[in-house]
Coordinates of N, CA and C in Angstrom, one line a residue:
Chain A
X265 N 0.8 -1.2 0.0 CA 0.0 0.0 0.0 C 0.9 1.2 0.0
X266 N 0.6 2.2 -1.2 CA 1.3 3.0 -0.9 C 1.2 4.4 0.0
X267 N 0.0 4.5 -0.4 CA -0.7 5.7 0.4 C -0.6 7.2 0.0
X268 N 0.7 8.1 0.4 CA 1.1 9.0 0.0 C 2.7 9.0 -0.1
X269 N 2.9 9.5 -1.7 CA 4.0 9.7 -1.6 C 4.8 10.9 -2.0
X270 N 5.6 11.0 -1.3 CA 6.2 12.7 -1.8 C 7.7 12.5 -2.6
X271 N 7.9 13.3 -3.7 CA 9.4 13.3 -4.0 C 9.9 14.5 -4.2
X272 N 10.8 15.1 -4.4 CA 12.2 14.3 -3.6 C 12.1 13.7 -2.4
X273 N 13.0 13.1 -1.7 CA 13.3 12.8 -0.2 C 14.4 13.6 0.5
X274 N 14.9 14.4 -0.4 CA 16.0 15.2 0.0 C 16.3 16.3 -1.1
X275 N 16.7 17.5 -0.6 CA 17.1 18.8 -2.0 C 17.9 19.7 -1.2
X276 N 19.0 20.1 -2.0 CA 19.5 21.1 -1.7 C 19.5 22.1 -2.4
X277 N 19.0 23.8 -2.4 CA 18.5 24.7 -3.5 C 19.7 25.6 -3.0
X278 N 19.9 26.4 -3.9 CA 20.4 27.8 -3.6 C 19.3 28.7 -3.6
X279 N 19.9 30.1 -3.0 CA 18.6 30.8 -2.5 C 18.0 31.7 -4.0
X280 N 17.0 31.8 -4.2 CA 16.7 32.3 -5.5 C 16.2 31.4 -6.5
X281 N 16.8 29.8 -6.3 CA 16.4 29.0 -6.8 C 15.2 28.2 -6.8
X282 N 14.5 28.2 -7.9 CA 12.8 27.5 -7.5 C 12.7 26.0 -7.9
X283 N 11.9 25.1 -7.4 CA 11.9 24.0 -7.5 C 10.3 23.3 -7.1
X284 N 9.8 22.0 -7.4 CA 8.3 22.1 -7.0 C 8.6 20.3 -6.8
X285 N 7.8 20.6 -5.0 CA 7.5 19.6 -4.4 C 6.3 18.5 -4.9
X286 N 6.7 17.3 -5.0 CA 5.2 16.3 -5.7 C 4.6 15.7 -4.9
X287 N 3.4 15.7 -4.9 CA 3.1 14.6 -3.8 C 1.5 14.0 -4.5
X288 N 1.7 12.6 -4.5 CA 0.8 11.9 -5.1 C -0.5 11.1 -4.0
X289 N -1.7 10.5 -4.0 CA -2.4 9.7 -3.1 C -2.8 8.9 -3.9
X290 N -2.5 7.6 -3.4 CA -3.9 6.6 -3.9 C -4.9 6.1 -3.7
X291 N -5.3 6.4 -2.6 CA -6.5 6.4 -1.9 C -8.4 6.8 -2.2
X292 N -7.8 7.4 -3.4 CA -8.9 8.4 -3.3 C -9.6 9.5 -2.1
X293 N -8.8 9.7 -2.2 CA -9.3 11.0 -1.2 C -9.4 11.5 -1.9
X294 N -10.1 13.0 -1.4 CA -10.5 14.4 -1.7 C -10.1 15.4 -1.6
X295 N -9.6 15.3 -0.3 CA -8.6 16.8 0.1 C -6.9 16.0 0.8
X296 N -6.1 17.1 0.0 CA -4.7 17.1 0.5 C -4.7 18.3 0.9
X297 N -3.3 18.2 1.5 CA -2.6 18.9 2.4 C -1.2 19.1 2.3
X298 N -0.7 20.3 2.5 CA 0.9 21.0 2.4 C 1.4 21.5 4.0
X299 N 2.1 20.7 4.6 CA 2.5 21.1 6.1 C 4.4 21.3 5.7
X300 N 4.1 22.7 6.9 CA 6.2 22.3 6.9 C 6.3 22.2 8.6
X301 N 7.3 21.9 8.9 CA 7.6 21.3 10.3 C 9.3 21.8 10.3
X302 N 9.1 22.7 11.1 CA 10.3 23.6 12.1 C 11.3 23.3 13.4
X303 N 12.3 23.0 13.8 CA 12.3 22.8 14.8 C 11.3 24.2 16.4
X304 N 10.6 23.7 17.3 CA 10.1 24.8 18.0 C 8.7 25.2 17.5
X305 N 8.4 24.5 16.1 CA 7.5 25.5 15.6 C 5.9 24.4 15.4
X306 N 6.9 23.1 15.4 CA 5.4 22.1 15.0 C 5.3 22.5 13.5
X307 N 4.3 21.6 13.2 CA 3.8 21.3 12.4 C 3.0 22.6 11.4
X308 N 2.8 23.1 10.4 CA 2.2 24.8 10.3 C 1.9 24.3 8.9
X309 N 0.5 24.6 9.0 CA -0.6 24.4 7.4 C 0.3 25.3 6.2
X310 N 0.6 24.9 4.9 CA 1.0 25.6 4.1 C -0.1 26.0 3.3
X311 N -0.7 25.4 2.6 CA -1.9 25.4 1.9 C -2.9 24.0 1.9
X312 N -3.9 24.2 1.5 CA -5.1 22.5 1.4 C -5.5 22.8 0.3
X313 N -6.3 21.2 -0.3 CA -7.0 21.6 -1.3 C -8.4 20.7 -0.4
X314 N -9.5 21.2 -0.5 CA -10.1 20.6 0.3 C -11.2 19.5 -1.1
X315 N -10.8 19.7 -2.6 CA -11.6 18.8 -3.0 C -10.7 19.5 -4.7
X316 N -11.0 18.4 -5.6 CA -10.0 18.7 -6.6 C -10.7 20.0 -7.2
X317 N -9.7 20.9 -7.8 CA -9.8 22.4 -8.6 C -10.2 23.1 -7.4
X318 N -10.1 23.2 -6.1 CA -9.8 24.3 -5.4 C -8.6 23.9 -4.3
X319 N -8.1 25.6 -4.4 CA -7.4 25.4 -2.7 C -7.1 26.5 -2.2
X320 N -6.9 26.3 -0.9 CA -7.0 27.6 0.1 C -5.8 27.9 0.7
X321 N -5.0 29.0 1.2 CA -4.0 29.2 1.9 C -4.3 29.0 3.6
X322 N -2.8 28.2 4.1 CA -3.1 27.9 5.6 C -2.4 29.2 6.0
X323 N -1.8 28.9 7.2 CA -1.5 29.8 7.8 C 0.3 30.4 7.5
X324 N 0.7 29.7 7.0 CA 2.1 30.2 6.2 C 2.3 30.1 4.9
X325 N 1.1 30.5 4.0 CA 1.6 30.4 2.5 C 2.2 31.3 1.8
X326 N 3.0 32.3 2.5 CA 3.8 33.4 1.6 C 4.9 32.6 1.2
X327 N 4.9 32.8 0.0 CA 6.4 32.0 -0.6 C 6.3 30.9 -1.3
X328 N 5.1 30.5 -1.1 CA 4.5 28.9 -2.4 C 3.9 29.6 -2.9
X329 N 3.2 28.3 -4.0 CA 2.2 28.2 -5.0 C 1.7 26.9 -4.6
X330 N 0.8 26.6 -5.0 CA 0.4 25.0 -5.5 C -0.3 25.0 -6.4
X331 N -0.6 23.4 -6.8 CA -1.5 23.2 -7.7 C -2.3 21.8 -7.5
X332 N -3.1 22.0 -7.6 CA -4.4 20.4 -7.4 C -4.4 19.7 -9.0
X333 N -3.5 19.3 -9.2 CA -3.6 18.7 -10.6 C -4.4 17.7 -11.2
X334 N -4.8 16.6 -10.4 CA -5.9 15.4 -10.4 C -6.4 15.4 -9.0
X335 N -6.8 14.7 -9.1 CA -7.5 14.1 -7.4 C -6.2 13.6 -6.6
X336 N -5.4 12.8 -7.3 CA -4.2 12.1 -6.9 C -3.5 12.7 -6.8
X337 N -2.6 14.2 -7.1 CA -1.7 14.5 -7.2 C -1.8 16.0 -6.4
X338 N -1.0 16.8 -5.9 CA -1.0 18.1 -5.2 C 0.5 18.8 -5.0
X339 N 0.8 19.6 -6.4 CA 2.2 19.9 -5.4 C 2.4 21.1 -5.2
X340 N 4.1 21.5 -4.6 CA 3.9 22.8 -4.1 C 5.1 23.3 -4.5
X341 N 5.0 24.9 -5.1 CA 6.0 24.9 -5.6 C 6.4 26.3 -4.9
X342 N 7.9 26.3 -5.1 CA 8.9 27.4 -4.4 C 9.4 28.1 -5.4
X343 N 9.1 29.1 -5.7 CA 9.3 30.1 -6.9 C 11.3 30.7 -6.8
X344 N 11.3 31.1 -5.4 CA 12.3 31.9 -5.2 C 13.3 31.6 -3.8
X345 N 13.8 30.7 -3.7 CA 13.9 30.2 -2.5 C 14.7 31.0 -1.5
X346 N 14.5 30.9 -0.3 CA 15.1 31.7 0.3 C 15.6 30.9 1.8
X347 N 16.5 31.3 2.4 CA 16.7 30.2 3.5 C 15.5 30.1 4.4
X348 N 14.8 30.6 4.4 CA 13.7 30.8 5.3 C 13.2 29.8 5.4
X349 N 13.0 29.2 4.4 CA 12.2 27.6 3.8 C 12.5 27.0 3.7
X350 N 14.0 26.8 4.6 CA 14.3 25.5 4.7 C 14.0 24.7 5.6
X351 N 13.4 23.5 5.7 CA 12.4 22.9 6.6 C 12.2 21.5 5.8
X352 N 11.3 20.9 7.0 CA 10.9 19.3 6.3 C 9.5 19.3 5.9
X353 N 9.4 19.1 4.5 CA 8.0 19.5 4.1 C 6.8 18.1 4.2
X354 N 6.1 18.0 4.6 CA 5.0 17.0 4.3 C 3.8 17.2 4.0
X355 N 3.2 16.2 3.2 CA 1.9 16.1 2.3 C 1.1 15.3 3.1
X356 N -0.3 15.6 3.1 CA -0.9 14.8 3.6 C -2.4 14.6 2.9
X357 N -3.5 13.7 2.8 CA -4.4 13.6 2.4 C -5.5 12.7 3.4
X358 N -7.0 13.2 3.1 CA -7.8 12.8 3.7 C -8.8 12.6 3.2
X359 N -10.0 11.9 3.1 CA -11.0 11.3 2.4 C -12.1 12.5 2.1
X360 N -12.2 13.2 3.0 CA -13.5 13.9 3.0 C -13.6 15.1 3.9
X361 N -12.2 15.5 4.0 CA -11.9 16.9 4.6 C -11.6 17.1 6.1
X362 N -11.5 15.6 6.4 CA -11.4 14.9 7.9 C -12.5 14.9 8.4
X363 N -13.7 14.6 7.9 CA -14.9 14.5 8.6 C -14.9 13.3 8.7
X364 N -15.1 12.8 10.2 CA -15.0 11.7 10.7 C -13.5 10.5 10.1
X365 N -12.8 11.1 9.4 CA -12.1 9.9 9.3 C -10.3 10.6 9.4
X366 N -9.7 10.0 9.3 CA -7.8 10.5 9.8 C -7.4 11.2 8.6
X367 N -6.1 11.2 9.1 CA -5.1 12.2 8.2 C -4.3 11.1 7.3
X368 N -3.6 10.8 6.5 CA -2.2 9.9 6.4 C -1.4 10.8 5.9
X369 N -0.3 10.8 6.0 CA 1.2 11.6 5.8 C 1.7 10.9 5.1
X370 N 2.4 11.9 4.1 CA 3.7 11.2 3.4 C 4.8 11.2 4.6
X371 N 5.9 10.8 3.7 CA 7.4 10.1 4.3 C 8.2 12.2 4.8
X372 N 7.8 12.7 4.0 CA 8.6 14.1 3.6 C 9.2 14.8 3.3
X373 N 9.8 15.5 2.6 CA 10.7 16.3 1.9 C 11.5 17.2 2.7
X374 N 12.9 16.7 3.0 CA 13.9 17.7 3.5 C 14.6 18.5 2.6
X375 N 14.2 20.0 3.3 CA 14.5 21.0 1.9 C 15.5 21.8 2.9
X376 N 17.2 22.5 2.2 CA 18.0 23.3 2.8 C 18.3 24.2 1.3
X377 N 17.9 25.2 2.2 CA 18.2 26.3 0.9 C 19.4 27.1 1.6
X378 N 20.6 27.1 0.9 CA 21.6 27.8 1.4 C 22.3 29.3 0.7
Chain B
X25 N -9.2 31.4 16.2 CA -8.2 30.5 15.6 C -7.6 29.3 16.8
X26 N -7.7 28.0 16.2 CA -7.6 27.0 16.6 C -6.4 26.9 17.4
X27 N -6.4 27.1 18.7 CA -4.8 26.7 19.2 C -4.8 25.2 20.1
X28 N -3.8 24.5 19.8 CA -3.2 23.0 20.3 C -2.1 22.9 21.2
X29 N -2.3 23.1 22.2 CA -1.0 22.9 23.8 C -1.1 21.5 24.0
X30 N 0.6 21.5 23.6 CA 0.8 19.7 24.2 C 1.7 20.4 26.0
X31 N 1.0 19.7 27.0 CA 2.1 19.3 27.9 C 2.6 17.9 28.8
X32 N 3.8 17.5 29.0 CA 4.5 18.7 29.2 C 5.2 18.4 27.6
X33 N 6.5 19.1 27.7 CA 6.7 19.5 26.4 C 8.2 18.2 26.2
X34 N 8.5 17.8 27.6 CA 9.2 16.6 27.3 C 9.4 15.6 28.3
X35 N 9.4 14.1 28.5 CA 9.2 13.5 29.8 C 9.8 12.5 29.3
X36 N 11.0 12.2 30.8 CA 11.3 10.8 30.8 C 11.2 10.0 31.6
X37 N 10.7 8.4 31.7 CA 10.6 7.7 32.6 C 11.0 6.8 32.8
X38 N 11.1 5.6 33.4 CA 11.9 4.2 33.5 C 10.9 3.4 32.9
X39 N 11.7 2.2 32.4 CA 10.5 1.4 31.5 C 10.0 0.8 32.8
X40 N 8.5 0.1 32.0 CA 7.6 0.3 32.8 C 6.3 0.9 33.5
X41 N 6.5 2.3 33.6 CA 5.9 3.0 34.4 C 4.5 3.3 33.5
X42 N 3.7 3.5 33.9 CA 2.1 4.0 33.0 C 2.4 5.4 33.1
X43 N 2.0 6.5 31.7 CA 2.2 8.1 31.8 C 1.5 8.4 31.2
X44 N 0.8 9.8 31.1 CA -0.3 10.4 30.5 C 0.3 11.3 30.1
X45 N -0.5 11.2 28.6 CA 0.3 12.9 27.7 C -0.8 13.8 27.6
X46 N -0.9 14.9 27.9 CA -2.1 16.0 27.6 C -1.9 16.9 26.3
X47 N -2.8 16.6 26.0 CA -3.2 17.7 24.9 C -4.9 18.6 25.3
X48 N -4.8 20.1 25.1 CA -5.4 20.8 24.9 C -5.8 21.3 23.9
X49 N -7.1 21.9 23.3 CA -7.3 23.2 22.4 C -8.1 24.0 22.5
X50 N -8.3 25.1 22.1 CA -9.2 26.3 22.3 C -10.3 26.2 21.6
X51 N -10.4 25.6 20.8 CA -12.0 25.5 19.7 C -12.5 24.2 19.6
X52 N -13.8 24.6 20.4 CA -14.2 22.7 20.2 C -15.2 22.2 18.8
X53 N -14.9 23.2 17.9 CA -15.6 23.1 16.8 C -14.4 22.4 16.4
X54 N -14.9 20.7 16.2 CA -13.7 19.7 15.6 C -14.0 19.1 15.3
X55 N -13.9 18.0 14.2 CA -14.1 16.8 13.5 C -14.0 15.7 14.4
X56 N -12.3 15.8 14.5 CA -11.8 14.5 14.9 C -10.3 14.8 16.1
X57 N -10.1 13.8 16.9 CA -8.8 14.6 17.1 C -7.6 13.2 17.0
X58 N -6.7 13.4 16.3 CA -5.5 12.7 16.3 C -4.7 12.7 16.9
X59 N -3.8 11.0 17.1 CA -2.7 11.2 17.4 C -2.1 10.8 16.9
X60 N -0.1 11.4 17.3 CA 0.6 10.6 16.3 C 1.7 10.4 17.1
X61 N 2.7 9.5 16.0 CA 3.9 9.2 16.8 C 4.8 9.6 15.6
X62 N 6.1 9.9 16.3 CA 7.2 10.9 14.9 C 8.2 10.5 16.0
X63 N 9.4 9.5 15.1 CA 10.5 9.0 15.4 C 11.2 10.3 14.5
X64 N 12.6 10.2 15.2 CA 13.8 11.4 15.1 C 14.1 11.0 13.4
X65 N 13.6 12.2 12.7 CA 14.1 12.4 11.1 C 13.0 11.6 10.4
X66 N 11.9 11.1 10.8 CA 10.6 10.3 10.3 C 9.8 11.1 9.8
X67 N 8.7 10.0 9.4 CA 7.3 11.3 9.4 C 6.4 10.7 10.3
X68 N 5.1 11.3 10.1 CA 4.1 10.7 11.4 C 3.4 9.2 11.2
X69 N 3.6 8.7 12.4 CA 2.6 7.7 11.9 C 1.1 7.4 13.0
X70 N 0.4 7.5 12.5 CA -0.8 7.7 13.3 C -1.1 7.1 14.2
X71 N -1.5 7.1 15.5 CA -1.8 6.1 16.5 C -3.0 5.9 16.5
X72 N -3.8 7.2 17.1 CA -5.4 6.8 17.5 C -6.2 8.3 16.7
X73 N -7.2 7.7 16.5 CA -8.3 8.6 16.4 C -9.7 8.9 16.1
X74 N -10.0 9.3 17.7 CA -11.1 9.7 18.3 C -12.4 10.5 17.4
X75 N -13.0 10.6 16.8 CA -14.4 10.8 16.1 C -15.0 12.1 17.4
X76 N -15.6 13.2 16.7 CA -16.1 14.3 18.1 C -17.0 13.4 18.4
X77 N -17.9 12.4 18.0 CA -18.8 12.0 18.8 C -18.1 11.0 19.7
X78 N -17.2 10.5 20.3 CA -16.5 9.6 20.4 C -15.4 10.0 22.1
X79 N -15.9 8.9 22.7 CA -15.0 9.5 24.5 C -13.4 9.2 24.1
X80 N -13.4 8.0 23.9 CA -11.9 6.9 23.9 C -11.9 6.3 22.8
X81 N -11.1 5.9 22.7 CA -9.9 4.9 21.2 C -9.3 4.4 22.2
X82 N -8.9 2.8 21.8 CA -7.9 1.9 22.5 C -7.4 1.2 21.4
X83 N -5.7 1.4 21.6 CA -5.0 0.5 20.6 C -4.2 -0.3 21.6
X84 N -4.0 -1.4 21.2 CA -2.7 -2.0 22.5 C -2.8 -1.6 24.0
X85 N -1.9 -1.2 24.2 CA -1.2 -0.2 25.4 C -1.6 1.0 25.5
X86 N -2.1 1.2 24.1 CA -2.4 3.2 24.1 C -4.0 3.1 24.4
X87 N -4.5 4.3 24.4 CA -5.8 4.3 25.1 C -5.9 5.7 25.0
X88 N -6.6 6.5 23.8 CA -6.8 8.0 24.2 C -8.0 8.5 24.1
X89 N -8.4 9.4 25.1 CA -9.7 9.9 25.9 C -9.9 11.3 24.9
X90 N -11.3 11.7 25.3 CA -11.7 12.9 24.0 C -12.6 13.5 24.9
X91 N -12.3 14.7 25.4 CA -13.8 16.0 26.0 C -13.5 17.0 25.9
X92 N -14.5 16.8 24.0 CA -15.1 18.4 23.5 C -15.7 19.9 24.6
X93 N -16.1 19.3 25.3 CA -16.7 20.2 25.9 C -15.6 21.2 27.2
X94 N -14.6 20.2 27.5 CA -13.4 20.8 28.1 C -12.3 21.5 27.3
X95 N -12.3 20.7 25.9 CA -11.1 21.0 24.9 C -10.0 20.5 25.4
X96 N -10.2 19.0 26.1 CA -9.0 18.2 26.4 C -9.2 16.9 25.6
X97 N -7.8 16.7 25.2 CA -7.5 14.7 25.4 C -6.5 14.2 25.9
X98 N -6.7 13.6 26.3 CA -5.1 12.5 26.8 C -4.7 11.3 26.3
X99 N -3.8 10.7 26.2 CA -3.3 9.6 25.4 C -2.6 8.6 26.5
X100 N -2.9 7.4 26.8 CA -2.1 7.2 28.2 C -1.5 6.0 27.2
X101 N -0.7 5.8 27.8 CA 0.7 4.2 27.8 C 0.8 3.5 28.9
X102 N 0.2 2.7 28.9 CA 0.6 1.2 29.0 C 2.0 0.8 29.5
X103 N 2.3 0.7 30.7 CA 3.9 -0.3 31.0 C 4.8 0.0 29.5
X104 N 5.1 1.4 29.9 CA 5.9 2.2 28.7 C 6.9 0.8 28.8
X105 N 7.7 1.1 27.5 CA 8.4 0.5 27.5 C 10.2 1.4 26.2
X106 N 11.4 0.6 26.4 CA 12.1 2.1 25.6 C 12.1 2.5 24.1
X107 N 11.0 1.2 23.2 CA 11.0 1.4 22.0 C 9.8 2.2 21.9
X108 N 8.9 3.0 23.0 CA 7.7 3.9 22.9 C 8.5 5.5 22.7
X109 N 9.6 5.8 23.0 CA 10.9 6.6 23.0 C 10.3 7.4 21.8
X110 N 10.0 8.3 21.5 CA 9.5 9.4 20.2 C 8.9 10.6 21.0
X111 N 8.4 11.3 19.4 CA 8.0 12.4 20.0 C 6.2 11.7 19.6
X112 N 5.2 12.8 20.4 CA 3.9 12.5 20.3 C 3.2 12.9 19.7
X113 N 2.4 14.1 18.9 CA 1.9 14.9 18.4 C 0.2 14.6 18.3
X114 N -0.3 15.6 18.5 CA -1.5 15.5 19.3 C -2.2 16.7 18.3
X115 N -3.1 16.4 16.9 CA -3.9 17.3 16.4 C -5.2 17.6 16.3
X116 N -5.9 18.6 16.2 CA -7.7 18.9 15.9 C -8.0 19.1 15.0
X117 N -8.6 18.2 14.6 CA -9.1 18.4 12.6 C -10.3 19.5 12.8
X118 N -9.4 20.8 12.3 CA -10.6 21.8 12.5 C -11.8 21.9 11.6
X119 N -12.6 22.2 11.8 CA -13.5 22.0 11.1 C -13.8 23.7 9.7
X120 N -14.1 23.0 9.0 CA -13.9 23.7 7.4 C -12.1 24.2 7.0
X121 N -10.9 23.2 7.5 CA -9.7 23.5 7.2 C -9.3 22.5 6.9
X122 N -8.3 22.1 8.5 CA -7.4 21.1 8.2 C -7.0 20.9 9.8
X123 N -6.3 19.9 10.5 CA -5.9 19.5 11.3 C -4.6 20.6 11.5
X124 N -4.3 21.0 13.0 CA -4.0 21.9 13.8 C -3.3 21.0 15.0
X125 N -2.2 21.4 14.7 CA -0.9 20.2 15.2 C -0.8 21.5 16.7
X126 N -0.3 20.2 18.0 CA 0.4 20.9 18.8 C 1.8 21.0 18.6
X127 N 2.4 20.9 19.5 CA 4.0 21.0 19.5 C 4.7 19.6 19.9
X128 N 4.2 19.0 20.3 CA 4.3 17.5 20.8 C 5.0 17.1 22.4
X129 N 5.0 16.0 22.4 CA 5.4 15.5 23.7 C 6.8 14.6 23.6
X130 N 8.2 15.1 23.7 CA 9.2 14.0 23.4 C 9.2 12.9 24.5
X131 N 9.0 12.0 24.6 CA 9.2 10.8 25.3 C 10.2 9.9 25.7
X132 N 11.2 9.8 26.4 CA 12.4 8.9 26.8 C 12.1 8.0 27.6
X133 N 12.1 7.3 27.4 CA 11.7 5.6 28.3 C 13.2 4.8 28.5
X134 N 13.6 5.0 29.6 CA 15.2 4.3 30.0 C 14.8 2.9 30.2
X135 N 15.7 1.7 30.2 CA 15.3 0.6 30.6 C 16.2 0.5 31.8

């Protein structure tokens, strides 16, 4: 089972450099999700898509894009990188916007923008 | 806006011992509330999760409690043991968003 998966599993950018995170489900779900995880900072919503062809900004989306490409797929992209963003990124998906049912995570994406 | 307090923010104990992790949040407008477990450089992998209509979840050893109406839950362990050794993370699937992570609980379990 694969569930959710993200690639890269590792990147190193220079700053200025733009690059776009993938993340695929097989589940059929509905809504994904874009988290980065900080040391001190937890876990912080990047963007969601809460059902395919839309999506919303979470609470730290200055500096992405995304895109809801199929139902399966959701990525996020880094136009201009800057060290700020460097972090471990994770994707996540859910059936039906977490109503009544869990989250699953991808593996992650460790990003160092130097 | 949804806030999530894990305490305490790190505990260690000798294997064996039974421990309770608290999680808090401010809005009890919730779906669901999750837990997880995140080994050092991992990602999450889900433990339990409690439904709002719903008191407790029991997996194994774990066993976590749900009151909406307080904006608490707790996640207790079972005769820890040192492979339970992670961090915890304790979320609120807010309702018309997304799940709203605390800061988590690191865990050390000595043998």
């Amino acid at each position: 089972n694969a569930g959710v998966t993200q690639t890269p599993k590792f990147q190193v950018l220079k700053t200025g450099q733009s690059m776009t995170l993938q993340c695929a489900q097989d589940m059929n779900h509905n809504s994904m999700y874009w988290y980065r995880q900080d040391p001190g900072m937890g876990l912080r919503l990047i963007y969601y898509s809460a059902s395919e062809g839309t999506t919303d900004k979470g609470e730290v989306p200055n500096g992405y894009n995304v895109s809801r490409l199929n139902k399966r797929e959701f990525s996020l992209r880094l136009e201009s990188a800057a060290p700020s963003q460097t972090s471990v990124y994770f994707c996540a998906s859910s059936e039906a916007g977490g109503l009544g049912y869990g989250y699953t995570f991808g593996s992650g994406t460790r990003l160092t923008v130097v | 806006k949804q806030e999530v307090t894990q305490i305490p923010a790190a505990l260690s104990v000798p294997e064996g011992e039974n421990l309770v992790l608290n999680c808090s949040f401010t809005d009890s407008a919730i779906y669901n509330l999750q837990w997880f477990r995140q080994d050092p450089g991992k990602g999450l992998t889900s433990l339990l999760l409690i439904q709002s209509s719903q008191r407790e979840q029991t997996s194994g050893r774990l066993n976590a409690s749900l009151d909406k109406s307080s904006g608490r839950s707790t996640l207790y362990i079972a005769a820890s043991q040192p492979g339970d050794s992670a961090t915890y993370l304790c979320a609120a699937d807010q309702a018309g968003t997304a799940l709203i992570f605390g800061k988590g609980t690191t865990l050390s379990v000595s043998s």
